[in-house]
Every structure is written in C-alpha cells, then in structure tokens.
Tab-separated table of C-alpha atoms and ligand atoms in Angstrom:
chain	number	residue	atom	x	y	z
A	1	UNK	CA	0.000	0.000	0.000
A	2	UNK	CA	1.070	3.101	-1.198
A	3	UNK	CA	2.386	5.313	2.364
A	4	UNK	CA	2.706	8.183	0.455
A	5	UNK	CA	-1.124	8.376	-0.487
A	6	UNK	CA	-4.567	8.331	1.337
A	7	UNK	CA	-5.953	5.257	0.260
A	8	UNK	CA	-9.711	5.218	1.214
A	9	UNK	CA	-12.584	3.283	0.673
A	10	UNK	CA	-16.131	5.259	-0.596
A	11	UNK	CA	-19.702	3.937	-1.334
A	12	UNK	CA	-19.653	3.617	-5.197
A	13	UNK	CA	-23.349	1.708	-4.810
A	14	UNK	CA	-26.357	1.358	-1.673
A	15	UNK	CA	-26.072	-2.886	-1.710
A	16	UNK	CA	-29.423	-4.983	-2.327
A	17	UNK	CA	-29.190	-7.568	0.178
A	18	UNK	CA	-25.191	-8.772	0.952
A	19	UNK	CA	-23.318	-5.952	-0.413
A	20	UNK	CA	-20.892	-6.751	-3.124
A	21	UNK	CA	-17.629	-5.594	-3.858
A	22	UNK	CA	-18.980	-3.345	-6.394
A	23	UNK	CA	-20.513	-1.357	-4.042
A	24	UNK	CA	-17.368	-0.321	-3.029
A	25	UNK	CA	-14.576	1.957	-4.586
A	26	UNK	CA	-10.895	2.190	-3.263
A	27	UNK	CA	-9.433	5.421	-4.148
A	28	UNK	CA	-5.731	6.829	-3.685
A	29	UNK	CA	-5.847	10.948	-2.796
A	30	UNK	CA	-3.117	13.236	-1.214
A	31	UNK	CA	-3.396	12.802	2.308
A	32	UNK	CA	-4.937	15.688	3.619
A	33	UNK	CA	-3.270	18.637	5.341
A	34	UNK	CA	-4.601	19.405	9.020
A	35	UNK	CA	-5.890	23.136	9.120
A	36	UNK	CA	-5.491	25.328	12.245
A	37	UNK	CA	-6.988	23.224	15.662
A	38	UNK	CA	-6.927	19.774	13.595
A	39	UNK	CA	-4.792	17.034	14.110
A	40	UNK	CA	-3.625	14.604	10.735
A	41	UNK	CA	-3.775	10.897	12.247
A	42	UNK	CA	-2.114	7.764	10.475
A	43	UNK	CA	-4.581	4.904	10.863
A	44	UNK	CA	-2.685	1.377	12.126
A	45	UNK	CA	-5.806	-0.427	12.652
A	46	UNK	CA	-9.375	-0.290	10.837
A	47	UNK	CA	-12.364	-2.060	12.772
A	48	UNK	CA	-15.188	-4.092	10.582
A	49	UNK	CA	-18.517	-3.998	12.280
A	50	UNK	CA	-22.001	-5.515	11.502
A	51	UNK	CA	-23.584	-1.674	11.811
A	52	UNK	CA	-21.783	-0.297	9.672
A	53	UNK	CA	-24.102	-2.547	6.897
A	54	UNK	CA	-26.901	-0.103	8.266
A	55	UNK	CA	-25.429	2.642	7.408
A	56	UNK	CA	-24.755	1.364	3.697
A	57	UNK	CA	-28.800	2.125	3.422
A	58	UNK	CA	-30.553	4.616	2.358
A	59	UNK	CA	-33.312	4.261	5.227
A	60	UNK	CA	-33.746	5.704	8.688
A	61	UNK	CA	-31.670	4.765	11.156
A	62	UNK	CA	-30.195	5.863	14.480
A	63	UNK	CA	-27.550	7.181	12.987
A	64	UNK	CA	-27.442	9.193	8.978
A	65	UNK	CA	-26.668	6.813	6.326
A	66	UNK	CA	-23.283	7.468	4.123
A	67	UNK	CA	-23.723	9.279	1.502
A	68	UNK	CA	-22.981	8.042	-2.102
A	69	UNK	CA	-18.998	8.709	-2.961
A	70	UNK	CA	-18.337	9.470	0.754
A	71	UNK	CA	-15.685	7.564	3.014
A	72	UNK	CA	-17.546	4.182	4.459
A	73	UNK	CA	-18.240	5.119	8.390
A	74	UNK	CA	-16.104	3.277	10.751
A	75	UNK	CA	-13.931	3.540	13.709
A	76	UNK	CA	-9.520	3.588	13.428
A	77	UNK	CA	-6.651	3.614	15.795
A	78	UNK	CA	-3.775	5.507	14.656
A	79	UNK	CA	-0.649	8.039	15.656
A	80	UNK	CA	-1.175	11.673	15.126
A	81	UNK	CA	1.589	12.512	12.924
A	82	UNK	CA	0.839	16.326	12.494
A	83	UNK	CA	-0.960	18.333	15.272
A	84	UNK	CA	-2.088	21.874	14.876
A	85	UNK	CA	-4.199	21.300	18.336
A	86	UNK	CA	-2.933	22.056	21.879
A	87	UNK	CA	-4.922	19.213	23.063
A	88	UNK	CA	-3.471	15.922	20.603
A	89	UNK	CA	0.434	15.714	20.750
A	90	UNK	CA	2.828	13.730	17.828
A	91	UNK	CA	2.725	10.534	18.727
A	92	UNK	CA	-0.310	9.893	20.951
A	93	UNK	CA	-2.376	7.014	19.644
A	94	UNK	CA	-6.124	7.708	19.282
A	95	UNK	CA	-9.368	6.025	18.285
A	96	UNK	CA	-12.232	7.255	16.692
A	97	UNK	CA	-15.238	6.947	14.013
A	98	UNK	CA	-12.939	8.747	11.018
A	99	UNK	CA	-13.509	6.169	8.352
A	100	UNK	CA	-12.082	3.753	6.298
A	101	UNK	CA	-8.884	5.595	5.164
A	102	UNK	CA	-5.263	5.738	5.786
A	103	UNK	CA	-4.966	8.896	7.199
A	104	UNK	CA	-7.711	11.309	8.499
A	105	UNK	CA	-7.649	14.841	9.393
A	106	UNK	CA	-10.067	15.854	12.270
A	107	UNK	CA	-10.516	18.534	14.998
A	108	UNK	CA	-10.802	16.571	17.931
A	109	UNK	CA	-13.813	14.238	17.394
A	110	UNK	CA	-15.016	12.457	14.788
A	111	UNK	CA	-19.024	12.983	15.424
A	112	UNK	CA	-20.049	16.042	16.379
A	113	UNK	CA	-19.664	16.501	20.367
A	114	UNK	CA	-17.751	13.437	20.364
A	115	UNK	CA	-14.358	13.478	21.684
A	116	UNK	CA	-11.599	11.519	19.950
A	117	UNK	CA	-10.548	8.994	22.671
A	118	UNK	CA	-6.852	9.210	23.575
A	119	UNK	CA	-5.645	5.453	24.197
A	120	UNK	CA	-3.340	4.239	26.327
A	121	UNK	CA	-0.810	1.568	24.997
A	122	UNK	CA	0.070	0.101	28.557
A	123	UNK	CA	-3.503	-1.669	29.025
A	124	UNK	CA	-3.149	-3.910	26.034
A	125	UNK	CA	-1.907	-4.073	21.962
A	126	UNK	CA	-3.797	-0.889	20.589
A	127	UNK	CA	-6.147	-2.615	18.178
A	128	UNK	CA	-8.078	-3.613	21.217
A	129	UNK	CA	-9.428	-0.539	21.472
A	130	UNK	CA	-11.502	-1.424	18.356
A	131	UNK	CA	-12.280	-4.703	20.227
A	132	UNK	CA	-12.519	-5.656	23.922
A	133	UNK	CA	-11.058	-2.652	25.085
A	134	UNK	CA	-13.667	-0.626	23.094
A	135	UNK	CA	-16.781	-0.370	21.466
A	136	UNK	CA	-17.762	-4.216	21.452
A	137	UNK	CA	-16.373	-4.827	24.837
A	138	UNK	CA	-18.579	-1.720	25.648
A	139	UNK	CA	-21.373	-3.391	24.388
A	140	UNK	CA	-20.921	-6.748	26.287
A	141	UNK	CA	-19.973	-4.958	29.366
A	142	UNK	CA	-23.624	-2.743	29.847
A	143	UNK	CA	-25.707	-5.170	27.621
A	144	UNK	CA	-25.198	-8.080	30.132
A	145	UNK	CA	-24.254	-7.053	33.053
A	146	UNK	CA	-26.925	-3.777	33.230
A	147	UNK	CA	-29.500	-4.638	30.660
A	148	UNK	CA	-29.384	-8.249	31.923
A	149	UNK	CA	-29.303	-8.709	35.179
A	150	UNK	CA	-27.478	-11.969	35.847
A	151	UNK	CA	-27.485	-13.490	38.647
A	152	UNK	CA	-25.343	-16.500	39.839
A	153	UNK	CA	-26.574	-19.869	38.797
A	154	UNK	CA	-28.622	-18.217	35.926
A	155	UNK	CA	-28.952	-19.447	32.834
A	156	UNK	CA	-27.646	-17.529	29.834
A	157	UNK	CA	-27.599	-17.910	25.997
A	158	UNK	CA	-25.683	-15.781	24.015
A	159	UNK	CA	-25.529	-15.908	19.935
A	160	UNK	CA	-22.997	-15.282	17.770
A	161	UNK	CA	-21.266	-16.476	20.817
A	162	UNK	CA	-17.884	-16.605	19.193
A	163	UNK	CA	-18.303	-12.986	17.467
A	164	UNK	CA	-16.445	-9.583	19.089
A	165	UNK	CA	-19.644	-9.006	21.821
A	166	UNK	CA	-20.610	-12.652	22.357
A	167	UNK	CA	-17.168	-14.259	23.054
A	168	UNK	CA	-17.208	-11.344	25.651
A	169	UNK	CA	-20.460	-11.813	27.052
A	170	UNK	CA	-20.467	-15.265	28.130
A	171	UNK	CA	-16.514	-15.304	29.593
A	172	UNK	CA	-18.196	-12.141	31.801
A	173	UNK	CA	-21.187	-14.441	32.586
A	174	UNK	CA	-19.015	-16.916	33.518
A	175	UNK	CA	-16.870	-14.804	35.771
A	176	UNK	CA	-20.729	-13.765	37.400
A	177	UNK	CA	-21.136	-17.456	38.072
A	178	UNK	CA	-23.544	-18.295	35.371
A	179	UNK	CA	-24.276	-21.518	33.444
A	180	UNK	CA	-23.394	-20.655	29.526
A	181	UNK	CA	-24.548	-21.822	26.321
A	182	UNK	CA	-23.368	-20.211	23.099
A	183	UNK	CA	-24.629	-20.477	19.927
A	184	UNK	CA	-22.395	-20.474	15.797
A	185	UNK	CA	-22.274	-21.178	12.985
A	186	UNK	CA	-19.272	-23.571	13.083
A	187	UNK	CA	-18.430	-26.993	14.956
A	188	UNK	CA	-15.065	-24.893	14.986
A	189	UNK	CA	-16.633	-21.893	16.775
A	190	UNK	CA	-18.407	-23.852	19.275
A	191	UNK	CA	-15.315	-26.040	20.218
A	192	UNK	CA	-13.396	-22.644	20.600
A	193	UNK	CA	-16.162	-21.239	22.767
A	194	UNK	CA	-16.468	-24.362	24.778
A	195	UNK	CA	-12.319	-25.633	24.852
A	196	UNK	CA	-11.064	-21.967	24.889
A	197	UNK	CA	-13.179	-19.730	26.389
A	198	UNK	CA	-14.911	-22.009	29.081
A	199	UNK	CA	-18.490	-21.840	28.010
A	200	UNK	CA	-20.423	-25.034	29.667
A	201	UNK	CA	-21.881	-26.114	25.970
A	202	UNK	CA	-23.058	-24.779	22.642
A	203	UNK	CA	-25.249	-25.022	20.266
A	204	UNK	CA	-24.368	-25.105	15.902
A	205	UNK	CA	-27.644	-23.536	15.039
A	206	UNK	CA	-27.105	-24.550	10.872
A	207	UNK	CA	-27.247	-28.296	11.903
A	208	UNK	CA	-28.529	-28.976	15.063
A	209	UNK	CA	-32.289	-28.567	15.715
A	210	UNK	CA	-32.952	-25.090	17.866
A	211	UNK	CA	-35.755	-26.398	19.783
A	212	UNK	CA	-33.999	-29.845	21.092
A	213	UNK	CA	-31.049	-28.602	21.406
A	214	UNK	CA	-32.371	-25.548	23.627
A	215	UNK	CA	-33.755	-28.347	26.061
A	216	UNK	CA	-30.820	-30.761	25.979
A	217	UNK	CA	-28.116	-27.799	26.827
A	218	UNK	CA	-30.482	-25.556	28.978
A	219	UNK	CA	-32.644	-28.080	31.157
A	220	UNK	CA	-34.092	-25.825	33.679
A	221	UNK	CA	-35.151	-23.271	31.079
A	222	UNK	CA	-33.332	-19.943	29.824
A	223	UNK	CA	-32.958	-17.084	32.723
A	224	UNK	CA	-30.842	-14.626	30.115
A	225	UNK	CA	-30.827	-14.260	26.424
A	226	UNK	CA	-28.388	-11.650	25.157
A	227	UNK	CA	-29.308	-11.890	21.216
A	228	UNK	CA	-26.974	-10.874	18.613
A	229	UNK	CA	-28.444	-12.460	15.696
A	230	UNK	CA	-32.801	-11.830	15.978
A	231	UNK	CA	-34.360	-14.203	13.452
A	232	UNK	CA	-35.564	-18.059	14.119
A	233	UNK	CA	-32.810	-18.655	17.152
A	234	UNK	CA	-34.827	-15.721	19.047
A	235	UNK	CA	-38.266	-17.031	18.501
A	236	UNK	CA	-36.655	-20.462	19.693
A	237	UNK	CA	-35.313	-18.935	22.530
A	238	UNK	CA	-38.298	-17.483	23.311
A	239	UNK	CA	-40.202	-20.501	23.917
A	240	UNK	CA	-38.279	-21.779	26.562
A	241	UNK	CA	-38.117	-18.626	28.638
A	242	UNK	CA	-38.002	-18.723	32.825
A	243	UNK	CA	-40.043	-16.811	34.562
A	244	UNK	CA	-38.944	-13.691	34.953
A	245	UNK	CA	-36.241	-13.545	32.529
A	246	UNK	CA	-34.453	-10.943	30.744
A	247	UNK	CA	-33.302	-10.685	27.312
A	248	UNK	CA	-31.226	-8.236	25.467
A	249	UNK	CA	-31.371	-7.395	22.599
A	250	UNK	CA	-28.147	-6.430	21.035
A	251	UNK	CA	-28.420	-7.116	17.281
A	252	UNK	CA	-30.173	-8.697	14.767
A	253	UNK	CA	-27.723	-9.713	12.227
A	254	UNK	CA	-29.740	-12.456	10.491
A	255	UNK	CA	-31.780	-9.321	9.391
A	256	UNK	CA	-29.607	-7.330	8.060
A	257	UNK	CA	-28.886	-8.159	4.686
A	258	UNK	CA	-32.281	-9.504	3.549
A	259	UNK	CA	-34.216	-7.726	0.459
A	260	UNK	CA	-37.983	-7.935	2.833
A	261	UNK	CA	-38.243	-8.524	6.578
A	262	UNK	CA	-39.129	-11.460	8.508
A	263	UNK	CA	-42.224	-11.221	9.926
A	264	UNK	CA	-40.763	-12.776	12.915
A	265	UNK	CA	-40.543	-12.549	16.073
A	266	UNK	CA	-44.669	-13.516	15.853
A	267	UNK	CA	-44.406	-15.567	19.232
A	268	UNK	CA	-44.922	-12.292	21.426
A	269	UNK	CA	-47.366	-14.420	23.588
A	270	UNK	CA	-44.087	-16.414	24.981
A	271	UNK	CA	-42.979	-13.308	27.056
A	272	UNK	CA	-46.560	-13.165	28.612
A	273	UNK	CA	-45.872	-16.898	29.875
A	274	UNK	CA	-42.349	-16.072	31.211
A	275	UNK	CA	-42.992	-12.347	32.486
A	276	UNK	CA	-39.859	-11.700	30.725
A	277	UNK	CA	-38.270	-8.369	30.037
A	278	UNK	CA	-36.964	-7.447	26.438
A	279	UNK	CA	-34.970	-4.272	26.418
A	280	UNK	CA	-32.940	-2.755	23.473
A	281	UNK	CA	-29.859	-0.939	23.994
A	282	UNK	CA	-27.068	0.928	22.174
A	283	UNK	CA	-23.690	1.152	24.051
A	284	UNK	CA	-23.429	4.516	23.545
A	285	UNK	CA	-26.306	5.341	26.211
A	286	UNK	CA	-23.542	4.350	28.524
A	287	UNK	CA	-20.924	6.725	26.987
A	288	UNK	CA	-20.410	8.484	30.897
A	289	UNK	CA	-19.272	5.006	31.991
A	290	UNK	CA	-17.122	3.808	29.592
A	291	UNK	CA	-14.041	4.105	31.559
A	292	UNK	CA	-15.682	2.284	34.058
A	293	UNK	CA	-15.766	-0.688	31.966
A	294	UNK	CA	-12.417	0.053	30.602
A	295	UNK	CA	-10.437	-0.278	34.148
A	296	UNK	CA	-12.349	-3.847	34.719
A	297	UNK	CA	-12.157	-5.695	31.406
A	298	UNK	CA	-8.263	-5.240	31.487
A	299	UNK	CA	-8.144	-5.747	35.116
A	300	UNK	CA	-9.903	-9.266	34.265
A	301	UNK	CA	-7.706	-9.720	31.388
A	302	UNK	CA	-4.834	-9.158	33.779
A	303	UNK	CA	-6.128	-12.042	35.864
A	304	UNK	CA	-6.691	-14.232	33.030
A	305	UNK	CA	-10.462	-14.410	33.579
A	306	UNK	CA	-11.056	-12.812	29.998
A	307	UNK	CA	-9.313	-13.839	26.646
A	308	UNK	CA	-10.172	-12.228	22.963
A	309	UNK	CA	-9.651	-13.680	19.286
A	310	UNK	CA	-8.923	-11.094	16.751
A	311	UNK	CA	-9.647	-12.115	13.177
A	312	UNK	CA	-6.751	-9.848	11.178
A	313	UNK	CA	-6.522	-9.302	7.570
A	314	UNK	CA	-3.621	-6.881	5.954
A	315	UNK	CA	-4.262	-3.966	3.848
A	316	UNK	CA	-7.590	-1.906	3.778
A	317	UNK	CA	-7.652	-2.701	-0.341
A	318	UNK	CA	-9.095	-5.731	1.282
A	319	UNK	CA	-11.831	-4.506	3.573
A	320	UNK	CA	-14.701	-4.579	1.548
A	321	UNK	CA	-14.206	-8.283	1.129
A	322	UNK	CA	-13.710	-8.980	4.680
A	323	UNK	CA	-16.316	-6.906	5.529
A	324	UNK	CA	-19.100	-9.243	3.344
A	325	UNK	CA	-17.071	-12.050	5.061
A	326	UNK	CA	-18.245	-11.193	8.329
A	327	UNK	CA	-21.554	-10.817	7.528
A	328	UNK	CA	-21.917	-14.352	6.480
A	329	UNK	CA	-19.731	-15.243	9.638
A	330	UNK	CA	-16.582	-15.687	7.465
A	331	UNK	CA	-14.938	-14.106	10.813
A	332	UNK	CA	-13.595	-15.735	13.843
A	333	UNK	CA	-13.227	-13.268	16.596
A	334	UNK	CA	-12.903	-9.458	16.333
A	335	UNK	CA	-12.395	-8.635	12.548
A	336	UNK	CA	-9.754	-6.073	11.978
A	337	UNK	CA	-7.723	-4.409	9.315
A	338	UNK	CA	-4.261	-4.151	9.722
A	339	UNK	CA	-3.506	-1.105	7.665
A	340	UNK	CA	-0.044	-0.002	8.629
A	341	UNK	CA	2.695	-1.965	10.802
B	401	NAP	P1	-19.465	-10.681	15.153
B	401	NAP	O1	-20.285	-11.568	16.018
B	401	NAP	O2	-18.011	-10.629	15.386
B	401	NAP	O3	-19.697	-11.036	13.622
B	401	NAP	C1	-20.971	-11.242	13.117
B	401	NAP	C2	-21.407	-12.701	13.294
B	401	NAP	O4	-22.817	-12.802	13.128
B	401	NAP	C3	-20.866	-13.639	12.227
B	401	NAP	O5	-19.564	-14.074	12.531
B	401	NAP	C4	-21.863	-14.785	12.247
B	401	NAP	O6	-21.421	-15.762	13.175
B	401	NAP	C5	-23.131	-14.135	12.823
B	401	NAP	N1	-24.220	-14.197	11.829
B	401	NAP	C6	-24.232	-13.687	10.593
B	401	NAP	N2	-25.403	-13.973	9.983
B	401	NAP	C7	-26.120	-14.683	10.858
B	401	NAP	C8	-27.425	-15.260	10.807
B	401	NAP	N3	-28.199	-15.194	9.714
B	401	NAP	N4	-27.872	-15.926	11.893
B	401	NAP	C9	-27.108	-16.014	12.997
B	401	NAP	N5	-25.862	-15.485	13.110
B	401	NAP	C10	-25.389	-14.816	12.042
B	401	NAP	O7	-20.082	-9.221	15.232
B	401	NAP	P2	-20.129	-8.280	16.527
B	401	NAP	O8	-19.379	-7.049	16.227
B	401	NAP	O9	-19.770	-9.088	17.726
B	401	NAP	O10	-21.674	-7.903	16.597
B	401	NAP	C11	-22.614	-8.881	17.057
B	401	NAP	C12	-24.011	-8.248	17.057
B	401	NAP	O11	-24.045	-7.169	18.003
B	401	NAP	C13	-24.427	-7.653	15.715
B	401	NAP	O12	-25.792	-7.928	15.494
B	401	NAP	C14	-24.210	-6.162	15.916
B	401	NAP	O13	-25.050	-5.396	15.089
B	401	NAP	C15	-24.552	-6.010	17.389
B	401	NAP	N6	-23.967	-4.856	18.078
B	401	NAP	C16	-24.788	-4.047	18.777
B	401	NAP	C17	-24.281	-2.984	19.487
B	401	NAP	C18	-25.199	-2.138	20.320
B	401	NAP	O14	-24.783	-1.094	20.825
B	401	NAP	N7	-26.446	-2.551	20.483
B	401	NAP	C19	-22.895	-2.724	19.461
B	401	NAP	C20	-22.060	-3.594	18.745
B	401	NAP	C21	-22.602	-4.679	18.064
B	401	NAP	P3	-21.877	-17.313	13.038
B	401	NAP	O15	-20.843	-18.035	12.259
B	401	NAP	O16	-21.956	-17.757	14.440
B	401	NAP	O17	-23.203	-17.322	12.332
C-alpha cells in the first residue's frame, strides 16, 4: 500500500441484500493537510462492524446513512503525525469513528460533540481498542451485566457467541457465576467457545435442531438471552423462557442483509408466559461510563479471567471483502484491518 497516499474506501453503490464488492470503490488521494486546531492521524488499525451494513442504506436509522462517494463510516486507531491542536500531541495514539482511510484529518472528534478517545498503549496491543477494550467490549460490558441482570446460577444464551460481543459476554457471565450456552455457525466456533473460552456447551444452530437442542443444553429453562443475531434462534429462545427472565437485545444480524423482513418474532405471547423483560440498547447510552468498563475488562484480562480472538486481515484494499465475510460469519473473533505496521 502506497504510504505516500490516502488510500480510502467510498460507497460507489447502496447494496441490495449482501453488499458486493462493487458497491465499493478504493481510491488513492493526497493525504490531507490538518488546518489550524486539527490534528492529521495515520490509521494502524481499521475495525469491521455488523452496523456499519446499516449505514450502507438509504433508510432511517439511528444514525445518517453514508452518503454516495463518501468515506464508508467506521472507527480507526492511529498516531497523530501532524498536530495543529494544543490538546493531541505527535505521537499519541487515538481512536475514533474517522472512516475507512489511511490517514484522516479531524478537529478533535469524529461525530459532532464526540471526543476523539486518547488510548493508552500500557492496558493492552492498541487494536483492542476497536475490540474488547472498546466499542464491542462496551457493548458486552452494559448489555449483560446492566440490561441483563445476571445473577449466579442463571442461565444464559448468548448468539454469535464466538463474534467480538458474544465471546465477551459469556466469559463475563461466567466470571458472574452463570451456566453458559453459546450459539455459531461452526463446529469450529463452538469447540473454541467451549475448549477456549470455558463456556459449559453450545449449540451449531445450521445443523442442530434449535428447539432440542435448547432443552438438551439448557434443562431448567433460559434465565438470560443476550441476542446478537434476531431471526428463528430468538423465537426459539423465546419458547423456553423462565419466569422472569431478561433478554437483550443487542443485534439482529440475520436481518440485516435480507431484500424484505421477517415477519418474525410472531411468538410475542411467549414473554406473557415467562414475564420476561426485552430491552434494546445501544452502548453509547452508557458513553459516561465507559471508563468504568475500561479499568475492569483489562483488570480481568490481567487475571486471566477474559481472553479475545482477533480475526486480522492486511491492507484496507481488502476490507470490503472482509467486511461481506463477516456478515456471512466468514470471521472468527474481532475482525480487523491491519492497515499499517
Ligand atoms: P461478530 O459476532 O463478530 O460477527 C458477526 C457474526 O454474526 C458472524 O460471525 C456470524 O457468526 C453471525 N451471523 C451472521 N449472519 C447470521 C445469521 N443469519 N444468523 C445467525 N448469526 C449470524 O459481530 P459483533 O461485532 O460481535 O456484533 C454482534 C451483534 O451485536 C451484531 O448484530 C451487531 O449489530 C450487534 N452490536 C450491537 C451494538 C449495540 O450497541 N447494540 C454494538 C455492537 C454490536 P456465526 O458463524 O456464528 O453465524
């Protein structure tokens, strides 16, 4: 890749369904020059994340969609190279939503009122502040432990299980005490889950049956369902609901790419059986408490109570393909860009 450029990746097309390469362009451009107050970063690390497919759309959202011929949205850790700012110095690392490029010019934040965040190398290799120490660790941090509720002895499902949040989410409901069952799409994924991460059991939802296998691996019924995926595992899930239980819902994955909705979930009248509670989140509602999370993730991956897989792939000319990759669960683990060493 050329160092000398700013390679970046724009929407050429909105996808129908799984985008295709062809949505994509990858254009070279002088790297920019930061103007008085602005900072010029040098991207090491891009992150590849399921919402950013949302934002590919021309629909309403949480959050605007990219415009045709602009930079796809997405977060990057980098040095600042060039400051102009009295509050970035040369050589601090930062992360923040400026894009899938090579180098980015910004003033200080990347969305409006949002602060670039200033990352500090000693807590762990600085791409994991695209992973567990950021955003998705974020989101397995307030989705379970605050949105969920667990209690010791509970037991929780998590899908996707071997993804960014879910690999997350059941190690932390193991560390509460919790009995966990994760769900793939890969014999390989649940054997990692299970042998690696020290889930009790999981669940291949492409070959198994949902509804057997739900009974076999959760006998006294499901206290916690932190769902990444939405689709026929939730309405599965749903049936065998506890009393009382709480579900979050996190994503819905199996959604995203399809040309019409599912008219699921149409089993509603489960959650008047099991009392449950169904909450959506985003993990920016807990933005104030983000440190919070920060100190005790790497404090438990000190201890050796939490371990990540990062899925890596070199140069960003090939993000658009891992991107549809991880879509279709190509990915094992965190999926990264390695842009420069
Ligand atoms: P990830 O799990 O690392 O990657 C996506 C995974 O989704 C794939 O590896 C694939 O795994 C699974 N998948 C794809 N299509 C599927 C389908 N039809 N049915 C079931 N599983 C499917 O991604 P992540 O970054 O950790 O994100 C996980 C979920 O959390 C996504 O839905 C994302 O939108 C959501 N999220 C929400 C927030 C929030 O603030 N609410 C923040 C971050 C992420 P398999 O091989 O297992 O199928």
């Amino acid at each position: 890749m050329n160092p000398d450029k700013n390679i970046r990746v724009t929407l050429a097309s909105r996808p129908v369904g799984f985008p295709k390469e062809s949505d994509f362009n990858i254009e070279e451009v002088p790297i920019p020059e930061p103007g008085e107050g602005e900072i010029l970063i040098k991207a090491s690390w891009l992150s590849l994340d399921p919402y950013m497919r949302g934002r590919l759309d021309d629909g309403a959202g949480y959050a605007d969609p990219v415009p045709i011929g602009d930079v796809i949205v997405g977060a990057i850790t980098g040095e600042v190279i060039k400051s102009r700012s009295p509050r970035f110095k040369v050589g601090e690392i930062i992360e923040g939503r400026l894009g899938w490029q090579s180098y980015a010019v910004s003033d200080g934040t990347d969305i409006p009122g949002n602060d670039l965040r200033k990352i500090d190398p000693s807590l762990g290799p600085i791409q994991t502040s695209l992973g567990i120490l950021g955003m998705p660790g974020f989101t397995a941090y307030f989705g379970f432990l605050d949105v969920c509720e667990p209690v010791a002895g509970d037991t929780v499902v998590v899908s996707a299980a071997s993804g960014a949040v879910g690999q997350i989410v059941g190690q932390i409901a193991k560390i509460m005490g919790c009995h966990v069952v994760g769900t793939a799409g890969s014999d390989k994924k649940i054997s990692y889950v299970v042998d690696e991460l020290g889930f009790d059991s999981g669940i291949n939802y492409k070959t198994e049956n949902l509804d057997d296998a739900l009974s076999k691996h959760c006998p006294s019924g499901i206290d916690v369902y932190f769902d990444n995926v939405g689709g026929v595992l939730t309405d599965a899930v749903f049936k065998q609901l506890n009393i009382g239980a709480r579900v979050a819902i996190c994503g819905q994955i199996s959604q995203y790419n399809l040309e019409k909705p599912e008219l699921t979930p149409r089993n509603l009248w489960q959650l008047i059986v099991s009392q449950a509670k169904v909450q959506g989140f985003l993990q920016g509602q807990y933005i104030n408490k983000h440190n919070d999370a920060l100190i005790r993730i790497s404090n438990w991956i000190k201890d050796g109570k939490l371990k990540y897989t990062e899925d890596v792939t070199v140069g960003l000319e090939n993000a658009p393909t891992t991107f549809i990759g991880m879509l279709k669960g190509d990915n094992f683990g965190k999926t990264l860009i390695k842009i420069f060493e």
